[in-house]
Coordinates of C-alpha atoms in Angstrom, one line a residue:
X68 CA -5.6 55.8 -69.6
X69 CA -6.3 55.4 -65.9
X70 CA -8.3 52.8 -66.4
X71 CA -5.7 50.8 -68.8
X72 CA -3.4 51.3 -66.0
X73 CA -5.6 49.8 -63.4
X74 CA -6.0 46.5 -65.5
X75 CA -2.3 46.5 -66.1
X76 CA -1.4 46.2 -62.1
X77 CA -4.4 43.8 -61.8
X78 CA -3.1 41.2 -64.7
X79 CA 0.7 41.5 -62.8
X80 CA -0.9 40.7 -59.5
X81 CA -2.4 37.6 -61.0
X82 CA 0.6 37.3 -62.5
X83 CA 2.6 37.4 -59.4
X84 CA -0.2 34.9 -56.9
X85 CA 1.8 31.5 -56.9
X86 CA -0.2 28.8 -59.2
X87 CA -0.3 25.2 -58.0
X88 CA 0.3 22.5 -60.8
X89 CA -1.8 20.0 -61.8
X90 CA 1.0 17.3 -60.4
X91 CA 1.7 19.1 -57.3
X92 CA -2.5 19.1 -56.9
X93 CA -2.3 15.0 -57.9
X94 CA 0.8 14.4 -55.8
X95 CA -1.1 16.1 -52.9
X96 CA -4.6 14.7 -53.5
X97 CA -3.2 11.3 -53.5
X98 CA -1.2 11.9 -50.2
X99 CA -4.0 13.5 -48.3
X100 CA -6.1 10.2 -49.4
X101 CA -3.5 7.8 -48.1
X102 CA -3.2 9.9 -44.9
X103 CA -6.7 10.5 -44.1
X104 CA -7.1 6.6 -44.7
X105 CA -4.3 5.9 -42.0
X106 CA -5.7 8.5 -40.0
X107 CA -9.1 6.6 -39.9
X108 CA -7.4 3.3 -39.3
X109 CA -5.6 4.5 -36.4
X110 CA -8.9 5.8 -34.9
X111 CA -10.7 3.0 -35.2
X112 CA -8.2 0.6 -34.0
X113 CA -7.4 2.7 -30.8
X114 CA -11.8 2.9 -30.5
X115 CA -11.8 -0.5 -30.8
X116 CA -8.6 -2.1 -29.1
X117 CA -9.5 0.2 -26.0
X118 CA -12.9 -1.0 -25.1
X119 CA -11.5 -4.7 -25.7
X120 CA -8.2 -4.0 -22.9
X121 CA -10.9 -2.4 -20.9
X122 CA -13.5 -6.0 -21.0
X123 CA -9.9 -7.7 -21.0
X124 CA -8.7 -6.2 -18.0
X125 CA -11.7 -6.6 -16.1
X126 CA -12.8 -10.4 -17.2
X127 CA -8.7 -10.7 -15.8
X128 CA -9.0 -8.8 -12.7
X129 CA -12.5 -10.5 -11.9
X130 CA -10.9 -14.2 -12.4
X131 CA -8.1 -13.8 -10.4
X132 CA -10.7 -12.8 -7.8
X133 CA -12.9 -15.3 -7.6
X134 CA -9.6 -17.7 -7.4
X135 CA -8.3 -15.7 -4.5
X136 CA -11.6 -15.5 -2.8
X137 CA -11.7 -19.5 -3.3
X138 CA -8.2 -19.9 -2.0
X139 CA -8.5 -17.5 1.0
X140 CA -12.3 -20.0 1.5
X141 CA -10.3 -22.8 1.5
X142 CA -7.3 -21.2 3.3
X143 CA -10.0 -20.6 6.5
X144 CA -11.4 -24.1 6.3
X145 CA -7.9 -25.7 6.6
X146 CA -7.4 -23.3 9.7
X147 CA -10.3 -24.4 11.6
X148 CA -9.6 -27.8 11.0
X149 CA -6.0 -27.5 12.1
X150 CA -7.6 -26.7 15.3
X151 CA -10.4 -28.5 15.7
X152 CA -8.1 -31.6 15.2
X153 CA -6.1 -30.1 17.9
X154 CA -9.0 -29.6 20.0
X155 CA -9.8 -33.1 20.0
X156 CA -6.1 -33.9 20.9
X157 CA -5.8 -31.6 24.1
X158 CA -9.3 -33.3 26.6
X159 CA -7.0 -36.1 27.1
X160 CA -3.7 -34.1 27.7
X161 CA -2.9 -32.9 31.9
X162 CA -3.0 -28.8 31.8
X163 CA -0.3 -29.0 34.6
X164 CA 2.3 -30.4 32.0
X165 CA 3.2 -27.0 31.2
X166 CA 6.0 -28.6 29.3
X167 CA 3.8 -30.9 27.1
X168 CA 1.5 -28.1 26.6
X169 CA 4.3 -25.6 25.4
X170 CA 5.7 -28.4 22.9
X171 CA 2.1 -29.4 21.8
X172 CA 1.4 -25.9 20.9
X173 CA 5.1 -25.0 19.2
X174 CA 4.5 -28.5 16.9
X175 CA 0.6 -27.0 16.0
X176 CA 1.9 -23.8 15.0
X177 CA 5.3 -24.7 13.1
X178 CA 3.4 -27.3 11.2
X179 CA 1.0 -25.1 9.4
X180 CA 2.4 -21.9 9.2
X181 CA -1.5 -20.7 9.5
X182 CA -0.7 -18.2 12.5
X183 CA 1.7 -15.9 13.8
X184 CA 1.2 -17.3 17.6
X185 CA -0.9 -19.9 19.2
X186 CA -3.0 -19.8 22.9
X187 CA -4.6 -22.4 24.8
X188 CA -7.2 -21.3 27.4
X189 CA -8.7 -23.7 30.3
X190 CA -12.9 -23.9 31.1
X191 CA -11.9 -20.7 33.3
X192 CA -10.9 -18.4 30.4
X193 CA -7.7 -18.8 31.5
X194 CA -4.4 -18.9 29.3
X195 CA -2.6 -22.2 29.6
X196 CA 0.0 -22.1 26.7
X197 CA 1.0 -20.3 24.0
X198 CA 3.4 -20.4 21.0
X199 CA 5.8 -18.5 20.8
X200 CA 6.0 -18.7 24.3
X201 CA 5.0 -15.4 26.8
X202 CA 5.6 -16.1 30.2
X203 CA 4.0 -12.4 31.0
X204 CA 0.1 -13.9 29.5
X205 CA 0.4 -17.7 31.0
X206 CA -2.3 -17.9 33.6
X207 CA -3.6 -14.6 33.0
X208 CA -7.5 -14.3 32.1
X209 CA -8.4 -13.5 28.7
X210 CA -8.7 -10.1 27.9
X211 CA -9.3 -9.1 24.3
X212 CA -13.1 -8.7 22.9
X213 CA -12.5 -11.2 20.0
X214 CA -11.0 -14.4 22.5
X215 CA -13.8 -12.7 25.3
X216 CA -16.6 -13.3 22.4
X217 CA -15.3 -16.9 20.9
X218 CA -15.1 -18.4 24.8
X219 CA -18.6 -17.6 25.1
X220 CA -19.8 -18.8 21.7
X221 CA -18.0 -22.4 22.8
X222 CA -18.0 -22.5 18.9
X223 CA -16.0 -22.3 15.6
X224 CA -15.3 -18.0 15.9
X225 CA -13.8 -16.0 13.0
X226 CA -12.5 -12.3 14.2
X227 CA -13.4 -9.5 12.7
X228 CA -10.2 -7.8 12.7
X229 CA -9.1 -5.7 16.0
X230 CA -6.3 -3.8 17.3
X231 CA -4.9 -5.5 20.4
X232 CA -4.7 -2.7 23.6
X233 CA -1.7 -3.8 24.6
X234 CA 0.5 -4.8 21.4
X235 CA -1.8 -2.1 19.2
X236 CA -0.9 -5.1 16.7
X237 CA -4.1 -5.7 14.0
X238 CA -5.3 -9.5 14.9
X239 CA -7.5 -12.2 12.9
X240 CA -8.3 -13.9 15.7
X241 CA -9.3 -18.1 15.0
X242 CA -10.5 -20.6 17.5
X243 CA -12.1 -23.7 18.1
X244 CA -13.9 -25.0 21.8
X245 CA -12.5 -28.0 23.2
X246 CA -15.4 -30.3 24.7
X247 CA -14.2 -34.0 26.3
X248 CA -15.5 -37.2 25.9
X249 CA -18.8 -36.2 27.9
X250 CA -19.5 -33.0 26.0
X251 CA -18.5 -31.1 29.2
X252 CA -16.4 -27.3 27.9
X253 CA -12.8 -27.7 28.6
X254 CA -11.4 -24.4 27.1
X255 CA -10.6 -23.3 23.3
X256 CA -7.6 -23.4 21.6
X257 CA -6.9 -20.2 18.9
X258 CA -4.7 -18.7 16.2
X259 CA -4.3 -15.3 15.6
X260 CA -2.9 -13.7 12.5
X261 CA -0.7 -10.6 12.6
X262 CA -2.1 -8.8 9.4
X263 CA 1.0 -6.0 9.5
X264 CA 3.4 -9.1 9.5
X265 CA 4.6 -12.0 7.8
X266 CA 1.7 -13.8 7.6
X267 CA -0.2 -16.8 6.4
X268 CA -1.7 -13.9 3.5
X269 CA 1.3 -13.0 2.7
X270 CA 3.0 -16.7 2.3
X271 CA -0.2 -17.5 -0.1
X272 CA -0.7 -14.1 -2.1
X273 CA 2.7 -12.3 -1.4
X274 CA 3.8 -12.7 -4.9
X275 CA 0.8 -11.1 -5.9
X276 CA 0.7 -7.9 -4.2
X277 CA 1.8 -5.4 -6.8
X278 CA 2.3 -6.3 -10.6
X279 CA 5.1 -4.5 -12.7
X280 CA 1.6 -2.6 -14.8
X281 CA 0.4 -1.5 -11.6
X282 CA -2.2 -3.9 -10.9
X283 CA -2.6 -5.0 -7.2
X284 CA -5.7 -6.5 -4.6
X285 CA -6.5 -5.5 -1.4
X286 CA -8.9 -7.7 1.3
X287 CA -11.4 -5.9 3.3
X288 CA -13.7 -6.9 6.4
X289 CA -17.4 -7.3 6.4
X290 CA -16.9 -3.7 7.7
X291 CA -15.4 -2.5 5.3
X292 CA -11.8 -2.2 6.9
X293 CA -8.7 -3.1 5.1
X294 CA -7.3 -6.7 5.8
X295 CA -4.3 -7.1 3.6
X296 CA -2.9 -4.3 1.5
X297 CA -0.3 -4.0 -0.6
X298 CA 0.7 -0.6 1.5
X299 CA 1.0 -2.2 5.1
X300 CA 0.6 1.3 6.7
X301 CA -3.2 1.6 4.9
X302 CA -4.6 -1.8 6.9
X303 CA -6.9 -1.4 10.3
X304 CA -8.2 1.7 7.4
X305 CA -12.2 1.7 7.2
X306 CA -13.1 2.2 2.9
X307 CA -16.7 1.0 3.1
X308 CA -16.9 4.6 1.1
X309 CA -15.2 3.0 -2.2
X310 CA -17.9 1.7 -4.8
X311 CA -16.9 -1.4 -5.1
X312 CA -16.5 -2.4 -1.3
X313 CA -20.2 -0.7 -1.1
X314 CA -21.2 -3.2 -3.5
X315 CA -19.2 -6.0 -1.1
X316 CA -21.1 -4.9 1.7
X317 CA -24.4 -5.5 -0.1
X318 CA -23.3 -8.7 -0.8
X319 CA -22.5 -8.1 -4.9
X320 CA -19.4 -9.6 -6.8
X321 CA -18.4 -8.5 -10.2
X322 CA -16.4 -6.3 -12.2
X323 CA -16.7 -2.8 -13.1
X324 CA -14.5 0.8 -14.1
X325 CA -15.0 3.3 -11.3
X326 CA -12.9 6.1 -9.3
X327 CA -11.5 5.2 -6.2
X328 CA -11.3 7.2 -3.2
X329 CA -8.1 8.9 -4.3
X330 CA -10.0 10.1 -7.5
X331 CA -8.0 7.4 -9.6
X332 CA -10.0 5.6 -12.3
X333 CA -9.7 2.2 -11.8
X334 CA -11.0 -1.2 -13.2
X335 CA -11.8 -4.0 -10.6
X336 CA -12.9 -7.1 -10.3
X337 CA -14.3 -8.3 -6.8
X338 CA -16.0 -11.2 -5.0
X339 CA -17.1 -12.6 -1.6
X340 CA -15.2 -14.8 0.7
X341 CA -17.8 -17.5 2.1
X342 CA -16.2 -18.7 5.4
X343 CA -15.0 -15.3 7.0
X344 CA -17.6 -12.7 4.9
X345 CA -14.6 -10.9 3.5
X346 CA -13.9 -9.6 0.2
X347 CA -11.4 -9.9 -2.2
X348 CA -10.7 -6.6 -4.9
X349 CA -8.3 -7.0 -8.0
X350 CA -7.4 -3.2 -9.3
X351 CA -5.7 -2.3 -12.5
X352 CA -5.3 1.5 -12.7
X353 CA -6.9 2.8 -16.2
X354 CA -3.7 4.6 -17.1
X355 CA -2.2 1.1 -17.6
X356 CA -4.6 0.0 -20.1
X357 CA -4.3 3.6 -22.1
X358 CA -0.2 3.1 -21.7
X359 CA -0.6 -0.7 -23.7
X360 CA -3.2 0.9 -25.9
X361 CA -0.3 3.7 -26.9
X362 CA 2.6 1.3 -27.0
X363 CA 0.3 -0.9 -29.5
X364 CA -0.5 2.0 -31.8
X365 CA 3.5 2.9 -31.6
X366 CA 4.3 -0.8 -33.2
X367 CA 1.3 -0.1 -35.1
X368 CA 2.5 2.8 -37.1
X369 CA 6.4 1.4 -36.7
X370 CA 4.8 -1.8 -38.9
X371 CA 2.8 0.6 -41.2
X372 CA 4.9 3.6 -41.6
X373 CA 7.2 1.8 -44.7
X374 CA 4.7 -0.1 -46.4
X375 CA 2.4 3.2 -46.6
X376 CA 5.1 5.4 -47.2
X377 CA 6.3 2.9 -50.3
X378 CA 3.1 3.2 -51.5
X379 CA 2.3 6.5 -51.4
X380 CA 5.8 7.4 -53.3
X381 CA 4.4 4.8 -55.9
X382 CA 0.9 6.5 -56.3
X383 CA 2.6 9.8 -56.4
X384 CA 4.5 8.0 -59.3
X385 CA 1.6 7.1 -61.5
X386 CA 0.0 10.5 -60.3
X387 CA 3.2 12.3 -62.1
X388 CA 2.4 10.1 -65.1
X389 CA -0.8 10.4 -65.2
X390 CA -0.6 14.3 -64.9
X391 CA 3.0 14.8 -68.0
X392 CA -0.2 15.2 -70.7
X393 CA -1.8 17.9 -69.0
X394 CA 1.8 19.8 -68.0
X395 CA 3.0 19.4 -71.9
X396 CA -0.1 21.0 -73.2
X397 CA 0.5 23.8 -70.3
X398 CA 4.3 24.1 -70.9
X399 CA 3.4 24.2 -75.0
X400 CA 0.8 26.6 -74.4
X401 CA 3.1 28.8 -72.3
X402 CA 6.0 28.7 -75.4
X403 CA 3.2 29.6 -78.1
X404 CA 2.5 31.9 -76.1
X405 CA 5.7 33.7 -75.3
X406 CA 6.3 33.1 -79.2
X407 CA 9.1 30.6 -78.4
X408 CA 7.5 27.7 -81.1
X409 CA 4.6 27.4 -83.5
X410 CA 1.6 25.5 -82.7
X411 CA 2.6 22.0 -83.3
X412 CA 0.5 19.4 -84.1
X413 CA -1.8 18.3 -80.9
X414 CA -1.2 14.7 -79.6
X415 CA -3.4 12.2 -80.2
X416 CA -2.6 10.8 -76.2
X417 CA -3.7 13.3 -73.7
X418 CA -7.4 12.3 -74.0
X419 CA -6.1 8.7 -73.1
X420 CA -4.4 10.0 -70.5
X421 CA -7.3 11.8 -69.2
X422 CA -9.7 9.4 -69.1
X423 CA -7.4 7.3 -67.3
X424 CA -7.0 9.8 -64.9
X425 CA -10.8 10.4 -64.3
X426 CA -11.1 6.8 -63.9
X427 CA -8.4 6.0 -61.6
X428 CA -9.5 9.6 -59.3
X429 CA -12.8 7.8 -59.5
X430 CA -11.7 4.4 -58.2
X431 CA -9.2 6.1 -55.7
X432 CA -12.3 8.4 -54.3
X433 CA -14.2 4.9 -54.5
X434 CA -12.0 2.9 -52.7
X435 CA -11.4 5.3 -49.7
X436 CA -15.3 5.3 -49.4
X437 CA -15.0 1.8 -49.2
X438 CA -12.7 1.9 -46.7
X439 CA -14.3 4.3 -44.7
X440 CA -17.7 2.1 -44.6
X441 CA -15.7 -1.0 -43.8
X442 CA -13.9 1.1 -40.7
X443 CA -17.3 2.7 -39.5
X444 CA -19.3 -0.7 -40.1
X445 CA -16.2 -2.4 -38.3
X446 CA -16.7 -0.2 -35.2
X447 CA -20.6 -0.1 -34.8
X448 CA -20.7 -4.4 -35.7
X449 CA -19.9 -7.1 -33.2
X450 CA -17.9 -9.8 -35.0
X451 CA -19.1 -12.9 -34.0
X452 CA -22.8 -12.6 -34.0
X453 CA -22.9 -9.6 -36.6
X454 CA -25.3 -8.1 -34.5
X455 CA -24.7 -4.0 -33.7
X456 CA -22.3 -4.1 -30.6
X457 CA -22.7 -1.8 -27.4
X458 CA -21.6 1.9 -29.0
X459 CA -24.2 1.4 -31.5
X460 CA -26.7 0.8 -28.5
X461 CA -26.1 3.5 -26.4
X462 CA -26.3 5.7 -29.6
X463 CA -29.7 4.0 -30.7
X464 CA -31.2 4.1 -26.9
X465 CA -30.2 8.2 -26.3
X466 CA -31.0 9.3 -29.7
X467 CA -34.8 7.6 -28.4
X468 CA -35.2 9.0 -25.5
X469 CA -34.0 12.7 -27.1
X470 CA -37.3 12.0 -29.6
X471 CA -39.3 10.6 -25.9
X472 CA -40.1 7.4 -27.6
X473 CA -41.7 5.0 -25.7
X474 CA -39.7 1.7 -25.5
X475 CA -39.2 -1.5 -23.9
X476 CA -35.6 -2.8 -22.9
X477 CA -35.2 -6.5 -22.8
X478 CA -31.8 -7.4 -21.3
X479 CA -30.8 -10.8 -21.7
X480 CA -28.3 -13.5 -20.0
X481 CA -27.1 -16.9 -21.1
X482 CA -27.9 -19.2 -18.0
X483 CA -24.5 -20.9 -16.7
X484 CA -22.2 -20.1 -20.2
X485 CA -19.2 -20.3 -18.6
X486 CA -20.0 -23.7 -17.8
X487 CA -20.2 -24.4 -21.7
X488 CA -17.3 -22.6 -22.2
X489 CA -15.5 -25.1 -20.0
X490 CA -16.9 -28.2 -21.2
X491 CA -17.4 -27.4 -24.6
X492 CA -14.5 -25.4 -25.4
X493 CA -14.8 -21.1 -26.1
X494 CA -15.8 -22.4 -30.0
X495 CA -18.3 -24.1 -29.3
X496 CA -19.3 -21.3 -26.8
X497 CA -18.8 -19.1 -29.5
X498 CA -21.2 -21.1 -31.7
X499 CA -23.8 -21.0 -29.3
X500 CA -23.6 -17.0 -28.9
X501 CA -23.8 -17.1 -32.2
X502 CA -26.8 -19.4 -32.5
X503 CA -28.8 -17.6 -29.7
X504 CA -28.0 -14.2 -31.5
X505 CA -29.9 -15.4 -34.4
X506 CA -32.9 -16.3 -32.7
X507 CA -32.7 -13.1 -31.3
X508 CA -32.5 -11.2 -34.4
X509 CA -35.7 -13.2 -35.8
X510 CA -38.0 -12.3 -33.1
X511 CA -37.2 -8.6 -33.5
X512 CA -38.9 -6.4 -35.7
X513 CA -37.0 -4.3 -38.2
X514 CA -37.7 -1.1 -36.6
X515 CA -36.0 -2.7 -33.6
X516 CA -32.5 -2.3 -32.0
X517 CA -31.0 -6.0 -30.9
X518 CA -27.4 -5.7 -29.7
X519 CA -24.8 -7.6 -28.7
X520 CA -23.5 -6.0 -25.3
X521 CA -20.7 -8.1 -24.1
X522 CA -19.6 -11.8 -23.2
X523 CA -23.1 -13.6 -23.1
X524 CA -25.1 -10.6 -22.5
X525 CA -27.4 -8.8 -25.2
X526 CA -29.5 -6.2 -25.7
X527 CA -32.8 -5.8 -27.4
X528 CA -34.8 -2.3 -27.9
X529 CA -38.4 -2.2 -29.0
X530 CA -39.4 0.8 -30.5
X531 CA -43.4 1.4 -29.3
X532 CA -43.8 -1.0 -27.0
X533 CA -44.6 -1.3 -23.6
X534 CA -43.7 -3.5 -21.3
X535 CA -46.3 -6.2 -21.5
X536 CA -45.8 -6.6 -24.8
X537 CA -42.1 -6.7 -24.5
X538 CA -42.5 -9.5 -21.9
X539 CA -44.1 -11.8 -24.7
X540 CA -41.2 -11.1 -27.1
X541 CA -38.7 -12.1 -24.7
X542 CA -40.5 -15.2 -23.2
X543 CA -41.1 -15.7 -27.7
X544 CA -37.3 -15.6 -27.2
X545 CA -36.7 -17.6 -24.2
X546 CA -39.1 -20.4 -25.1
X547 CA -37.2 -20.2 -28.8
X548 CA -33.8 -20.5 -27.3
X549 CA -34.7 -23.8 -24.6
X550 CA -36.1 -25.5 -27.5
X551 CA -33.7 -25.1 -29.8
X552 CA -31.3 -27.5 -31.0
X553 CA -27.9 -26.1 -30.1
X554 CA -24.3 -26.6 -31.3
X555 CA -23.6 -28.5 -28.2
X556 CA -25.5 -31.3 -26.8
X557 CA -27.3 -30.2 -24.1
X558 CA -29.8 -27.7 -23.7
X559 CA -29.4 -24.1 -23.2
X560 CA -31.8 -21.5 -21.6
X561 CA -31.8 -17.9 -20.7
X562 CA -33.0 -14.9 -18.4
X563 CA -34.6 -12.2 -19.3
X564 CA -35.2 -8.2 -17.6
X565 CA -36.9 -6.1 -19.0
X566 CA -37.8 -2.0 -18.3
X567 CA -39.9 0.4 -20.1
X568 CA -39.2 4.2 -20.9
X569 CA -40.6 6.1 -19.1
X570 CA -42.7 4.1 -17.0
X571 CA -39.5 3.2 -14.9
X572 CA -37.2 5.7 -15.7
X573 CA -36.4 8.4 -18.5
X574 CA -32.5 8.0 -18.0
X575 CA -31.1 5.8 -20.3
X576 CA -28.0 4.6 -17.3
X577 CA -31.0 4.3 -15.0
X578 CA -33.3 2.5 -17.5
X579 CA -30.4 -0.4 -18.3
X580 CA -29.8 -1.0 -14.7
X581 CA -33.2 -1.4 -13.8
X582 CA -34.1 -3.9 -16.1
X583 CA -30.3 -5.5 -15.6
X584 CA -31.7 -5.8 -11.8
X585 CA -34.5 -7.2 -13.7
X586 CA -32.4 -9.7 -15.3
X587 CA -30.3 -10.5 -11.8
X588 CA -33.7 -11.5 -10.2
X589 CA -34.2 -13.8 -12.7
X590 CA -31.4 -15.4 -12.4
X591 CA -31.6 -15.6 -8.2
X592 CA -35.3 -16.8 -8.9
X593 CA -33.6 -20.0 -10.6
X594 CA -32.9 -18.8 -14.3
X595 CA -34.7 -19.6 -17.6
X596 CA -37.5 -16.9 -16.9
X597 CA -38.3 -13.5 -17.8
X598 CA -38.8 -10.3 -14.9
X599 CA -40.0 -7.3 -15.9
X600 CA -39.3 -4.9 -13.1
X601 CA -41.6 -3.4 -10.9
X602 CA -42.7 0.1 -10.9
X603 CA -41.1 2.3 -8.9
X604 CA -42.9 5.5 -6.9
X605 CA -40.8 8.4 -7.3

């Protein structure tokens, strides 16, 4: 007796636990599917989109350097021969015509709008004239470092910038010596620019100091200090600490992400000023590339959100269909067995029905595999060259040195491609990449890793082999690529650095930027060779 009540409570607890039905298990099957398939799609687009306005960002940021740097070049040039046009003017002119020296000087500075104010000093270091006109400085000797230092060159001076005692205004001081006829020193005439003012820098880049995204450029010294800032209170402010105006000071140019000294992550692209030793830095904060990468995903799903949702009511549709055999054999079963009707006859449709079923589960199951392999193949594949892209190297090159395999890394360059780019067209450049990455791949063995890592760089691992042999490879690869006929008609070389693991380093950062220097001394060497670095004593 106990025990028949003990089965009793157990069959009306089963009978109580809420049962899912087959069409509610479809519907939901189907709907997790599409889901997971958007899901992916999303991930793989935000992977990929955000490395791409990263490279974006920074190609941008480093262009509109290396035009700035040009312009401010040019911008300098223009200055000194402003006034070493005026220096050949003033040998004839009488210094005691104060009057024709004040009007000379007004008519130099008004007509170039290169500096904020103009002096004139005699053989004695004496100030003659100046523009705007100062009667407290005429005939007073020169007192500041920067004129002190470009009177005693009796040559073309650039400033470092200084603060002036007296004004505590930060000065760009200009000049040029003023010889006569005979060679004999007369003086030097000189510009100086205001940089906390309206100035010359301003007037050229003033529409350029902060973009609506946050981007913005500062100018900084051979020092290190602050030039022109978009935040006039920062300039006369030493940042030789920041990365990238370390890598100024040693004379680099380039683009890279980093943290500035405010702990912001940043993505810059910098380069070198030839006539005054500055340096030019274009900055886009991170965040603004992450706030386009959101607002593109938004649209995204806004564009997607319908046509998905459409489709999923329609699957869950033929799902309901596909399921009515199944729930009229369950509801039947559950009136025979209240006693409601007699057993009819069975349908001859529900196996029909579930074979369809199977089939189309089958082909749902296989098509979000599909899908998946596409997206993951997608994400680990450059496009172009259909070589693996630079996540799928990193990957490749850790998961090596976890095993310690020794390995050879061959970075390689395409000599002067912006050059083909530009006379060729970017298809035609593209062809070429794509030419070149087919070598590539042919003088690699299958055990090896060759990647494409960005714009006209790539990457080649070789599993087991040391650097000597990996030197051969890459000159089999050099060699391959000058003689090759190439989609463009001229001919088309590239450099090569290599590094070996762990003969020169068992950190895989370390490894690529040793054979990247590699690479960079080839290309200083005069291109079209191959550098394997030297070892290093640690």
């Amino acid at each position: 007796m106990i025990a028949e009540n003990k089965a009793s409570r157990l069959q009306g607890k089963v009978r109580n636990i809420k049962k899912i039905s087959l069409t509610a298990l479809l519907s939901g099957l189907v709907s997790i599917s599409v889901l997971m398939t958007l899901t992916i799609m999303f991930i793989s687009s935000y992977t990929s989109q955000k490395q791409s306005l990263i490279d974006n960002t920074l190609s941008l940021n480093y262009s509109s350097a290396a035009q700035m740097s040009q312009t401010l070049d040019s911008l300098f040039q223009s200055m000194q021969n402003s006034l070493k046009y005026a220096a050949d003017y003033f040998p004839q002119m009488d210094y005691s015509d104060t009057e024709k020296l004040d009007s000379t000087l007004e008519l130099i500075r008004s007509s170039s709008n290169f500096f904020n104010s103009v002096t004139l000093v005699d053989d004695k270091g004496v100030i003659r004239s100046a523009s705007p006109y100062s009667n407290k400085n005429i005939g007073m000797q020169i007192s500041s470092n920067a004129a002190k230092k470009a009177f005693e060159s009796r040559a073309s001076y650039i400033s470092e910038a200084y603060q002036s005692p007296l004004s505590k205004r930060r000065i760009v001081f200009v000049s040029e010596p003023i010889f006569d006829a005979a060679g004999v020193f007369k003086g030097m005439i000189g510009g100086n620019i205001f940089l906390q003012e309206n100035n010359i820098l301003n007037l050229s880049f003033g529409s350029q100091l902060k973009t609506s995204n946050g981007s913005y450029f500062f100018i900084v010294d051979a020092k290190g200090t602050l030039l022109f800032h978009p935040d006039t209170k920062r300039i006369g402010e030493n940042i030789s600490k920041n990365e990238v105006v370390q890598k100024l000071l040693d004379n680099q140019t380039g683009k890279e992400q980093y943290k500035n000294l405010a702990g912001v992550d940043s993505l810059a692209g910098y380069q070198k000023v030839p006539a005054t030793d500055w340096g030019v830095v274009v900055v886009s904060p991170t965040q603004t590339v992450y706030d386009q990468l959101n607002e593109h995903i938004r649209m995204l799903l806004l564009y997607t959100s319908v046509p998905f949702l459409i489709l999923t009511l329609i699957v869950i549709r033929v799902a309901r269909k596909l399921a009515s055999p199944f729930v009229y054999l369950a509801d039947l079963v559950h009136q025979v067995d209240q006693g409601k009707v007699d057993l009819p006859t069975m349908r001859p449709h529900w196996n029909r029905e579930a074979d369809l079923l199977t089939r189309t589960v089958l082909g749902a199951l296989a098509n979000f595999r599909k899908q998946t392999d596409q997206l993951t193949y997608d994400a680990r594949t450059d496009v172009l060259t259909g070589m693996t892209n630079r996540r799928t190297f990193e990957e490749v090159i850790q998961q090596w040195i976890d095993e310690q395999v020794t390995f050879s890394i061959i970075v390689i360059d395409i000599d002067r491609f912006k050059s083909i780019n530009d006379t060729y067209g970017h298809h035609a450049g593209d062809q070429v990449l794509k030419h070149i990455a087919g070598l590539i791949k042919l003088a690699v063995r299958p055990q090896d890793v060759s990647s494409r890592f960005g714009g006209e760089e790539f990457v080649v691992l070789l599993r087991h082999t040391e650097s000597d042999t990996a030197y051969q490879i890459a000159e089999y690869i050099r060699i391959s690529v000058e003689a090759s006929i190439m989609p463009v008609d001229r001919s088309v070389t590239i450099s090569a650095g290599i590094a070996e693991y762990p003969l020169h380093s068992s950190s895989a950062t370390e490894l690529f930027h040793l054979a990247d220097n590699a690479l960079y001394q080839a290309k200083e060497e005069g291109r079209n060779r191959t550098v394997t670095i030297q070892t290093v004593e640690k």
